[in-house]
mmCIF file of C-alpha atoms and ligand atoms in Angstrom:
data_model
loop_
_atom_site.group_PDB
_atom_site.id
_atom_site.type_symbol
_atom_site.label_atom_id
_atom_site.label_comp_id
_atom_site.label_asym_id
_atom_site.label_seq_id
_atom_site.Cartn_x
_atom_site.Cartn_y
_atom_site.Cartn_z
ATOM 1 C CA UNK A 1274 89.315 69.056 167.155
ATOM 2 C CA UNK A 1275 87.427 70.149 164.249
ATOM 3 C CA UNK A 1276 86.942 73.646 165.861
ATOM 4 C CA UNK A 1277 90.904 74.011 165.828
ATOM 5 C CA UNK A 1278 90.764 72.523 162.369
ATOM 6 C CA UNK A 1279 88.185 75.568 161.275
ATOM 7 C CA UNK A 1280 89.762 78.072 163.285
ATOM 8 C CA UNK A 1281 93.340 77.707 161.166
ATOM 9 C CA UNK A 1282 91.386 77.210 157.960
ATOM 10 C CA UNK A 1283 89.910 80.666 158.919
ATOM 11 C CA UNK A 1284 93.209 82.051 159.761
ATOM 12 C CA UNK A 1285 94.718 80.516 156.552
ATOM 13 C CA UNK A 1286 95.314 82.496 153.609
ATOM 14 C CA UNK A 1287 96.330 79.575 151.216
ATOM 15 C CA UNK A 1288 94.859 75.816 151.968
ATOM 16 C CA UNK A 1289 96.111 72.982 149.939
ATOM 17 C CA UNK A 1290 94.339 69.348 149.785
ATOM 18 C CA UNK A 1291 96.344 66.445 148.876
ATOM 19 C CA UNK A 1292 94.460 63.447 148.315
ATOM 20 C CA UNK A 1293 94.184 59.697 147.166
ATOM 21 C CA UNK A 1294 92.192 56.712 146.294
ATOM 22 C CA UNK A 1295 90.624 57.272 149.884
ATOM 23 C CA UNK A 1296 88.665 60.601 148.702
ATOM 24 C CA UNK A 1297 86.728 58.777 145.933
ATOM 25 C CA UNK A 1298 86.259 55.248 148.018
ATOM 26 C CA UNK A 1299 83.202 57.000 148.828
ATOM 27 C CA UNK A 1300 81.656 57.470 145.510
ATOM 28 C CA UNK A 1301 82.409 53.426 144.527
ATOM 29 C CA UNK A 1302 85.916 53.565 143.318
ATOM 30 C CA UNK A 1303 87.699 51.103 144.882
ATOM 31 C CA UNK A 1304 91.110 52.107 146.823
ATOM 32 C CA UNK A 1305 94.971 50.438 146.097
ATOM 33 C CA UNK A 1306 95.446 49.111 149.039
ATOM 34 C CA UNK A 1307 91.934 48.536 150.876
ATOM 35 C CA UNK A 1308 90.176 45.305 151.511
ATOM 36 C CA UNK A 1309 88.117 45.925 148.469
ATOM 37 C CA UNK A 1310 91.322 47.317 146.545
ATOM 38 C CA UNK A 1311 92.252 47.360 143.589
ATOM 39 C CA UNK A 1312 95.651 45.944 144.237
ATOM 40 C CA UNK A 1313 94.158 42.657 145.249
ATOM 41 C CA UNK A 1314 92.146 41.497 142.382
ATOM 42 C CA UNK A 1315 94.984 43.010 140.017
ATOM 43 C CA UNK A 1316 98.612 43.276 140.488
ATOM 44 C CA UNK A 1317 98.552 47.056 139.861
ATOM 45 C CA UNK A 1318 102.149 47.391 140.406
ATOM 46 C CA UNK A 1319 102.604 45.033 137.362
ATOM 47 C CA UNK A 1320 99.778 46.326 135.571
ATOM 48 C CA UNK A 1321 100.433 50.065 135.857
ATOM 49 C CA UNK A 1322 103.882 50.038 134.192
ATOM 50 C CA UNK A 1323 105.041 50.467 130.879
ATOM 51 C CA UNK A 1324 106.839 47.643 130.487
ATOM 52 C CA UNK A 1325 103.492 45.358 131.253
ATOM 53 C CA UNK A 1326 101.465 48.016 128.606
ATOM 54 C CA UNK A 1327 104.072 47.154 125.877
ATOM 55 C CA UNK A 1328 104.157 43.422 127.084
ATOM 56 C CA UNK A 1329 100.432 42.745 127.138
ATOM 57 C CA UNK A 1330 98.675 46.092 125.976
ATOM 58 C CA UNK A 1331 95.477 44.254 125.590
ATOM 59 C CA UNK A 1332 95.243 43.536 129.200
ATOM 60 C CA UNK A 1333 96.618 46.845 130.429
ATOM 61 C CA UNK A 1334 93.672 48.447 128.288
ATOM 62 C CA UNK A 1335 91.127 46.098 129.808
ATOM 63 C CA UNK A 1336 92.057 47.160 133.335
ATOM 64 C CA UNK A 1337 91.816 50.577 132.579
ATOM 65 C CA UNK A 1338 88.420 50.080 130.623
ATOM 66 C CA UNK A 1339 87.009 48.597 133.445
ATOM 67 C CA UNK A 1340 87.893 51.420 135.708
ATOM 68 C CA UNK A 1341 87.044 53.702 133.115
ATOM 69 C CA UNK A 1342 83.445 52.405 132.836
ATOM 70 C CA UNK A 1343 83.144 52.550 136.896
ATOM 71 C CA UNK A 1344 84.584 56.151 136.926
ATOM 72 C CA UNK A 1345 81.890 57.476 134.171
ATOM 73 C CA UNK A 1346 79.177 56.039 136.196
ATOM 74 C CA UNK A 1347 80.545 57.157 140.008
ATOM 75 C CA UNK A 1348 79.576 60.803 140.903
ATOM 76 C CA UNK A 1349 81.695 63.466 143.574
ATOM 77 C CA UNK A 1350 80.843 62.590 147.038
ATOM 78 C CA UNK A 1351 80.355 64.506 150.295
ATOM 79 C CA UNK A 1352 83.846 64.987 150.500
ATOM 80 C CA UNK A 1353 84.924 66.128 146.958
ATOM 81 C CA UNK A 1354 82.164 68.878 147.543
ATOM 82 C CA UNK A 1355 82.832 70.130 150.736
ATOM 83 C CA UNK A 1356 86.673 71.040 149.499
ATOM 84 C CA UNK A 1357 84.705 72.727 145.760
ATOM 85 C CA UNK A 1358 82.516 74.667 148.418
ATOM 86 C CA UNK A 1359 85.379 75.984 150.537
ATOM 87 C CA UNK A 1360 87.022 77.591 147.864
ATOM 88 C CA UNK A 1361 84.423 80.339 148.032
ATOM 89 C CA UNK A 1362 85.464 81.517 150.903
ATOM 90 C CA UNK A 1363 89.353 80.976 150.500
ATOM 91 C CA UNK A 1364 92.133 80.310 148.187
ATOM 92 C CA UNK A 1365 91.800 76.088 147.783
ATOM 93 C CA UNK A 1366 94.603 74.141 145.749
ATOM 94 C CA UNK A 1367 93.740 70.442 144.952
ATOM 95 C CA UNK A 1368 96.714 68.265 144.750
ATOM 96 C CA UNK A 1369 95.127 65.096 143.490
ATOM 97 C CA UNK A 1370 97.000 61.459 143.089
ATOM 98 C CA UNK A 1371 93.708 60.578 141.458
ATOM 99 C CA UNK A 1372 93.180 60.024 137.836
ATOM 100 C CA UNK A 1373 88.964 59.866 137.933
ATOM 101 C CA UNK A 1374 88.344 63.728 137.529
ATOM 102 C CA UNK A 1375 85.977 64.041 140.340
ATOM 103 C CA UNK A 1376 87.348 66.677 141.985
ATOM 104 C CA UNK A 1377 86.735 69.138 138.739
ATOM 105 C CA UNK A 1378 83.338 67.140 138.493
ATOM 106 C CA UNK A 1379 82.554 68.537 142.404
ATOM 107 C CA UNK A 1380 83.454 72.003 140.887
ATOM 108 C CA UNK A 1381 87.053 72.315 142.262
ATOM 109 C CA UNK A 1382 89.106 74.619 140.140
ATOM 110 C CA UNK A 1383 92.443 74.769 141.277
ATOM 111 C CA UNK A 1384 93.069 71.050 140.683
ATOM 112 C CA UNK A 1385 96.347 69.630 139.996
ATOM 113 C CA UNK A 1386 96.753 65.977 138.360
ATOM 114 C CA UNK A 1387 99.539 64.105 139.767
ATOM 115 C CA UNK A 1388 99.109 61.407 138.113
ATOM 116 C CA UNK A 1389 97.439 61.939 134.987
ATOM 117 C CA UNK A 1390 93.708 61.263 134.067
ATOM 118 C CA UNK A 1391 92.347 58.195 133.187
ATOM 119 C CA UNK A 1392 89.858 60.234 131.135
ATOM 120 C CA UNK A 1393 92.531 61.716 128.447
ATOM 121 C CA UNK A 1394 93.988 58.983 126.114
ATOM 122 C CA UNK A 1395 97.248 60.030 124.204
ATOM 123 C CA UNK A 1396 99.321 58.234 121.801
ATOM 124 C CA UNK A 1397 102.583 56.202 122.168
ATOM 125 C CA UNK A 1398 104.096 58.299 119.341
ATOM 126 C CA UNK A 1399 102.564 61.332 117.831
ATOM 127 C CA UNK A 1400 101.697 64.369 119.783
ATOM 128 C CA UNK A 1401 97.445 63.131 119.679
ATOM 129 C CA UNK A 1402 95.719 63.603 123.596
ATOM 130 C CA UNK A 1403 91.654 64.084 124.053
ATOM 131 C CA UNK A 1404 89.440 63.240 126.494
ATOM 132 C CA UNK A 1405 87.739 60.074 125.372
ATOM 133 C CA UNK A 1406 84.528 59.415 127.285
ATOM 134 C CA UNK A 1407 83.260 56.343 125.081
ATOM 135 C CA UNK A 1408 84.494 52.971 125.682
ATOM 136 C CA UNK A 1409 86.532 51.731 122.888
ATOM 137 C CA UNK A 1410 85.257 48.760 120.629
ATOM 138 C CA UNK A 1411 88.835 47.137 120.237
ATOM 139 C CA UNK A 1412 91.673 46.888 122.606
ATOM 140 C CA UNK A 1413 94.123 48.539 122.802
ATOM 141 C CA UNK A 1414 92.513 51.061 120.308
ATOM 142 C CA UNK A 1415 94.946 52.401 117.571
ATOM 143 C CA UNK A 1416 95.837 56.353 116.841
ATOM 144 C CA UNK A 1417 95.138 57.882 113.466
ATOM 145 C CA UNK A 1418 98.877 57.612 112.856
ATOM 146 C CA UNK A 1419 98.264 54.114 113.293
ATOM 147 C CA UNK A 1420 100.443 53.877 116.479
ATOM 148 C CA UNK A 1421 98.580 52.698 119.704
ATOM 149 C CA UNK A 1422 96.647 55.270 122.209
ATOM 150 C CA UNK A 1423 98.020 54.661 126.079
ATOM 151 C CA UNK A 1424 95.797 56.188 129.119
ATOM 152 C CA UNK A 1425 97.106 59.349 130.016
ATOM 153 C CA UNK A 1426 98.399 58.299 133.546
ATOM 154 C CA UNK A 1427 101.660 58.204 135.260
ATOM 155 C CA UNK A 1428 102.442 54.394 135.165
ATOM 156 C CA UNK A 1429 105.308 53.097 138.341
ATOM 157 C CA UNK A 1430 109.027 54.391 136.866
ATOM 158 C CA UNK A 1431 107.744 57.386 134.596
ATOM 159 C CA UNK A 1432 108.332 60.701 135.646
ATOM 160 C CA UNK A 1433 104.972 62.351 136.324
ATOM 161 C CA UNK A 1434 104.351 65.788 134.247
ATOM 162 C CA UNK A 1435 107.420 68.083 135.375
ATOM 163 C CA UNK A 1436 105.102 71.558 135.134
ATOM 164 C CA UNK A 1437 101.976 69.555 137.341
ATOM 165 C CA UNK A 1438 104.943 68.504 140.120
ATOM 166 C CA UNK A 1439 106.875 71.740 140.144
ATOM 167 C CA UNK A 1440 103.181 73.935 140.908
ATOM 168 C CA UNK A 1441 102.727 70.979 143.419
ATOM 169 C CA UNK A 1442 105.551 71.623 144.881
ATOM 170 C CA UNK A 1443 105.755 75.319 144.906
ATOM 171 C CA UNK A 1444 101.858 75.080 146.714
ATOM 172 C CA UNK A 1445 102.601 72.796 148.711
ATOM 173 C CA UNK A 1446 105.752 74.645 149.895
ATOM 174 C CA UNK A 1447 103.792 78.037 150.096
ATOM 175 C CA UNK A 1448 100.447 77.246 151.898
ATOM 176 C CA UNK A 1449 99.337 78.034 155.391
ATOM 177 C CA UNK A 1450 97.357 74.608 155.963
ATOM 178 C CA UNK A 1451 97.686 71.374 153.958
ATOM 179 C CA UNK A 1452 94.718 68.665 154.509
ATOM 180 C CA UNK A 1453 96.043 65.546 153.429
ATOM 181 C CA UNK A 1454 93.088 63.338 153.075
ATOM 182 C CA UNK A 1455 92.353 59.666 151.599
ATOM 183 C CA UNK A 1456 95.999 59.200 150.747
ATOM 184 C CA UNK A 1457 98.373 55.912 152.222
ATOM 185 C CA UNK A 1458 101.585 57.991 151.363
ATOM 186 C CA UNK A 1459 103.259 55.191 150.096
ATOM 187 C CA UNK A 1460 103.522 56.138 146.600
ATOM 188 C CA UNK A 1461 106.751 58.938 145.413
ATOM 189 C CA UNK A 1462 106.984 61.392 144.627
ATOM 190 C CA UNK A 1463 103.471 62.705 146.226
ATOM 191 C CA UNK A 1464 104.908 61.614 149.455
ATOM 192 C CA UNK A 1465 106.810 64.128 149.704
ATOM 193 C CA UNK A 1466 104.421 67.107 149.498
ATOM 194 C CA UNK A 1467 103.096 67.035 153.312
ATOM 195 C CA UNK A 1468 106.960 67.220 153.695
ATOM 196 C CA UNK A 1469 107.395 70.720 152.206
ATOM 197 C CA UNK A 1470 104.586 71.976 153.593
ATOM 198 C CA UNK A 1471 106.076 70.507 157.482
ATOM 199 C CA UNK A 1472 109.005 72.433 156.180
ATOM 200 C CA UNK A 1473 107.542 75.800 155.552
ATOM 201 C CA UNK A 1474 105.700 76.015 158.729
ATOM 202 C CA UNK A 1475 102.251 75.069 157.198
ATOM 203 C CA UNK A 1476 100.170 73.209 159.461
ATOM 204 C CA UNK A 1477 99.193 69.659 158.915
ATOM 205 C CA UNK A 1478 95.501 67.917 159.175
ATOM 206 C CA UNK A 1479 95.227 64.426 157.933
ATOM 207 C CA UNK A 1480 91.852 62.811 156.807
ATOM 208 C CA UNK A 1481 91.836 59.138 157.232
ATOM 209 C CA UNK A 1482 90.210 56.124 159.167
ATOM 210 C CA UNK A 1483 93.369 54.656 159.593
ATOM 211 C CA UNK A 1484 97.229 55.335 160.216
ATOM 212 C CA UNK A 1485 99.103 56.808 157.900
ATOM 213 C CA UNK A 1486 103.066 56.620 157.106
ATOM 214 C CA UNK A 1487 103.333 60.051 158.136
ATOM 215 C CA UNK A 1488 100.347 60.402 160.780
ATOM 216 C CA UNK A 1489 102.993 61.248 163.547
ATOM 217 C CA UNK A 1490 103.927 64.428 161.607
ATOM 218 C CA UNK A 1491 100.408 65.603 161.495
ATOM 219 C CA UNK A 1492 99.387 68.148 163.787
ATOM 220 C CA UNK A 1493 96.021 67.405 163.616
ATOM 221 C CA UNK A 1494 94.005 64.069 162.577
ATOM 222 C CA UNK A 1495 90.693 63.449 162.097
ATOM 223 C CA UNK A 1496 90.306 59.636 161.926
ATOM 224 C CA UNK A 1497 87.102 59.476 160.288
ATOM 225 C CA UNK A 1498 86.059 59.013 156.063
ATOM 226 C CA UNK A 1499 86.037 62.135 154.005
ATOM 227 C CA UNK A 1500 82.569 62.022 152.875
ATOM 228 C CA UNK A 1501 81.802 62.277 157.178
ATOM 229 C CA UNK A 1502 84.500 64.573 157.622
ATOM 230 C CA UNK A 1503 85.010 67.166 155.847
ATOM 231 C CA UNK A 1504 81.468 68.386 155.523
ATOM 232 C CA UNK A 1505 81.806 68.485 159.382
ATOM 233 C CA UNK A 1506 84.825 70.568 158.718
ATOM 234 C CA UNK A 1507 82.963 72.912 156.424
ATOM 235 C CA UNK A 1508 80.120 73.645 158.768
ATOM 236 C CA UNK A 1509 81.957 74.427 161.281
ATOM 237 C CA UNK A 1510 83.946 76.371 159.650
ATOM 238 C CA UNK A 1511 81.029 78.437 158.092
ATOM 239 C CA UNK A 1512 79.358 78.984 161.589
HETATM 240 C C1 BV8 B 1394 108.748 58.199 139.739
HETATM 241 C C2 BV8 B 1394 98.275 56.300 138.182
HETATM 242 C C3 BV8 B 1394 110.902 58.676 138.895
HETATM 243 C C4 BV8 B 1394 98.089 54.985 137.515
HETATM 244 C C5 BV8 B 1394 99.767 55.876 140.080
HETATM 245 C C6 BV8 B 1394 110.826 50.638 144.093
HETATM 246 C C7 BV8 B 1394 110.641 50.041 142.857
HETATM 247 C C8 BV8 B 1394 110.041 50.746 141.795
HETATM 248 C C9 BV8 B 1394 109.641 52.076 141.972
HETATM 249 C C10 BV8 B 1394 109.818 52.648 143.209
HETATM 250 C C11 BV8 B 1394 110.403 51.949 144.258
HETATM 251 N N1 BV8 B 1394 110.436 52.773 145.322
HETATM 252 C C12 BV8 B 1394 109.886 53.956 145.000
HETATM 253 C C13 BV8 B 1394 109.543 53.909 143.706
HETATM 254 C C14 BV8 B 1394 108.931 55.025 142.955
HETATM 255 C C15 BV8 B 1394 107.454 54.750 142.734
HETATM 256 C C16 BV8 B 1394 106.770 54.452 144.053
HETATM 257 O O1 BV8 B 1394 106.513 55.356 144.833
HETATM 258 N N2 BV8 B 1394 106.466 53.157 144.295
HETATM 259 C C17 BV8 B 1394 105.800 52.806 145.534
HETATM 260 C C18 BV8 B 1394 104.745 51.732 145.265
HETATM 261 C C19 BV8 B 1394 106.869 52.333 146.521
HETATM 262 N N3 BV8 B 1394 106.929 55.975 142.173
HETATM 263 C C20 BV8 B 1394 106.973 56.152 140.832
HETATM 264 O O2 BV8 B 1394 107.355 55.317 140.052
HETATM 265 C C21 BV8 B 1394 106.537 57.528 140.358
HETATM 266 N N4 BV8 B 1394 107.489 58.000 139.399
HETATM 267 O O3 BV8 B 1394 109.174 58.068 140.851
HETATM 268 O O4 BV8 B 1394 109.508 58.567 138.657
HETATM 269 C C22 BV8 B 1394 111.489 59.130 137.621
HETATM 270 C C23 BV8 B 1394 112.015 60.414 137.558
HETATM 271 C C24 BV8 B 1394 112.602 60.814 136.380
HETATM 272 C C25 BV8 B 1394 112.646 59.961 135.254
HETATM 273 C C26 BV8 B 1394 112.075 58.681 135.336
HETATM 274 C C27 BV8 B 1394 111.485 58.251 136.531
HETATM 275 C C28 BV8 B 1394 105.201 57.433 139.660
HETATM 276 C C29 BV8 B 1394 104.150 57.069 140.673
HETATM 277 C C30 BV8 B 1394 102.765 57.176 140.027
HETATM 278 C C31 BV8 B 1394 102.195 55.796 139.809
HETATM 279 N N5 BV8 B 1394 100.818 55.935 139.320
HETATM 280 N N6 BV8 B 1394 98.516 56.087 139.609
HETATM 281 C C32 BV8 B 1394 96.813 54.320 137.925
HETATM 282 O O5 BV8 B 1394 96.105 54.830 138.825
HETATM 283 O O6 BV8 B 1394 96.525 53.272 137.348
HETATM 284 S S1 BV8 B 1394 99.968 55.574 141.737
HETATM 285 C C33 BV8 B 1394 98.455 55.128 142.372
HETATM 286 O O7 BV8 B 1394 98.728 54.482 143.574
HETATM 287 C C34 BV8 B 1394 97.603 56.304 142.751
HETATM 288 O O8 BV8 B 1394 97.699 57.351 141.835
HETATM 289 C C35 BV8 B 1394 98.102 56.681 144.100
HETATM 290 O O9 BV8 B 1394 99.137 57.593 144.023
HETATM 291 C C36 BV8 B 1394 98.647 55.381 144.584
HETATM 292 C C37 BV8 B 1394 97.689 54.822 145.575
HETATM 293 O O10 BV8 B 1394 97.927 55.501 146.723
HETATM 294 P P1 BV8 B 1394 96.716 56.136 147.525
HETATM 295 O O11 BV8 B 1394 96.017 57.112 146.677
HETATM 296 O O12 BV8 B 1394 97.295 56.581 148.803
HETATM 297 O O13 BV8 B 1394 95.707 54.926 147.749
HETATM 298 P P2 BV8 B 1394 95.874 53.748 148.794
HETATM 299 O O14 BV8 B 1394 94.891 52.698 148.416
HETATM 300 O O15 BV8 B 1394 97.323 53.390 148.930
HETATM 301 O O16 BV8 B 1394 95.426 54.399 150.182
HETATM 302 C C38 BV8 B 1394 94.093 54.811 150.351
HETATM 303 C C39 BV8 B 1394 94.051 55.522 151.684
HETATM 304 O O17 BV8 B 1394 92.742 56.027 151.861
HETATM 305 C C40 BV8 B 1394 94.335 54.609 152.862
HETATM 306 O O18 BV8 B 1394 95.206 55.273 153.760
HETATM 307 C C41 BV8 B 1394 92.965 54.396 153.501
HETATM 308 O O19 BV8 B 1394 93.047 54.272 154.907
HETATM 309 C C42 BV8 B 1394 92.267 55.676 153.141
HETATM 310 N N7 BV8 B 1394 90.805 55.579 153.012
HETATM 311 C C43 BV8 B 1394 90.067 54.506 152.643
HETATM 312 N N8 BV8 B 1394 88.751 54.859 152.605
HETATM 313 C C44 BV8 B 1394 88.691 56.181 152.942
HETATM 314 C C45 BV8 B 1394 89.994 56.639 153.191
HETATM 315 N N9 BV8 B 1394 90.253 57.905 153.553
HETATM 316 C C46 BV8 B 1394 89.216 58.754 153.675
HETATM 317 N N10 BV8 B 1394 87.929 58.390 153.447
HETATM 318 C C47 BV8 B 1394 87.641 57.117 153.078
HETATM 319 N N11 BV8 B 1394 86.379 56.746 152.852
HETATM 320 ZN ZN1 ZN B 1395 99.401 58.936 116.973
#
């Protein structure tokens, strides 16, 4: 399996990784969905909406504070590295639905954020966004302008950033190999990028202990974690 895997990476002239919460399980960041998940302690589906931010910003800013805090602390794993290391030897595009950063912290380049970064705060009204590594002493913490800062993240029911999706979509829809790894599918739009790939022709590996929503589209899958797998891959391929 992983042969065929490096064999089409080798023949490929443009690869493209989607992945999720599975990718960075590995370095201590808890998935949605998983037994540990983040979706259990918290309601994230009511938590990571605008309407609960405006409701009960305090709490909405504590949930991400916490996450924050683990996310400074976690480092890249096997996994994020072996897809930064691959990409000097071909043309790698990241399309991430993760908001930690680790794939630019693993030395990816070519990274795309789906769904924001939970790194950059912006405001709810003026045009203010940094990257804000330091916890903030009061929640929710309050812009110059004096209107509140929000994480910048796609919450459920906001559009994510139209120039990140349409480069998503034209890589996804233009690569030789997509590598969907750590990802549940469940969430739209993202979903829909292993489609365009299917669609073009690409060929599809998926990276995951478990099923997927889509694993009976894949051509190839490697039911294993990414920190185990995808070094594999990139040995192999290197041989
Ligand atoms: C939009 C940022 C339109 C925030 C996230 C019904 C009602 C309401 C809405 C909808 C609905 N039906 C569809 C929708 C749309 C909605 C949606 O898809 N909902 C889902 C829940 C049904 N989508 C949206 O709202 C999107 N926006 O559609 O806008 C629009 C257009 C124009 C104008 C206005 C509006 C926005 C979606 C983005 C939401 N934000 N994150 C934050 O993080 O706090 S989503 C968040 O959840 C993540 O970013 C990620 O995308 C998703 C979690 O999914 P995964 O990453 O797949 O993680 P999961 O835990 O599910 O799976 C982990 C996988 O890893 C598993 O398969 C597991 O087996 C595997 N794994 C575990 N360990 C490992 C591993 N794999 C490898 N190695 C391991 N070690
Ligand atoms: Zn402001």
């Amino acid at each position: 399996m992983f042969d065929i895997i490096a064999d089409k990476l080798h023949q490929a002239e443009k690869i493209v990784f989607v992945t999720g919460a599975g990718i960075s399980q590995e370095s201590g960041i808890p998935t949605f969905r998983g037994k540990d998940g983040l979706w259990r302690k918290y309601d994230a589906m009511k938590l990571a909406t605008i309407e609960a931010f405006y409701e009960n910003p305090k709490l909405v800013w504590e949930w991400y504070e916490e996450r924050r805090s683990n996310i400074m602390v976690a480092k890249p794993n096997a996994g994020h590295l072996a897809i930064a290391e691959l990409e000097k030897f071909k043309s790698v595009h990241v399309l991430t639905q993760n908001i930690d950063g680790l794939h630019q912290r693993a030395g990816s380049t070519q990274v795309y954020e789906l769904h924001g970064s939970i790194i950059t705060v912006k405001c709810t009204e003026c045009d203010f966004k940094d990257a804000v590594r330091a916890s903030f002493p009061d929640l929710p913490p309050i812009c110059k302008c004096g209107k509140m800062l929000r994480p910048d993240v796609v919450w459920f029911g906001e559009p994510l950033p139209q120039n990140v999706w349409h480069a998503a979509m034209q890589q996804a829809s233009s690569c030789n190999v997509m590598v969907v790894v750590g990802t549940s599918l469940v969430v739209s739009p993202a979903n829909l990028l292993p489609v365009y790939a299917k669609q073009n022709g690409a060929t599809l590996v998926e990276v995951n202990p478990e099923e997927t929503l889509m694993s009976a589209d894949m051509d190839l899958s490697i039911r294993s974690s990414a920190a185990k797998a995808l070094p594999n891959l990139l040995a192999i391929f290197q041989r």
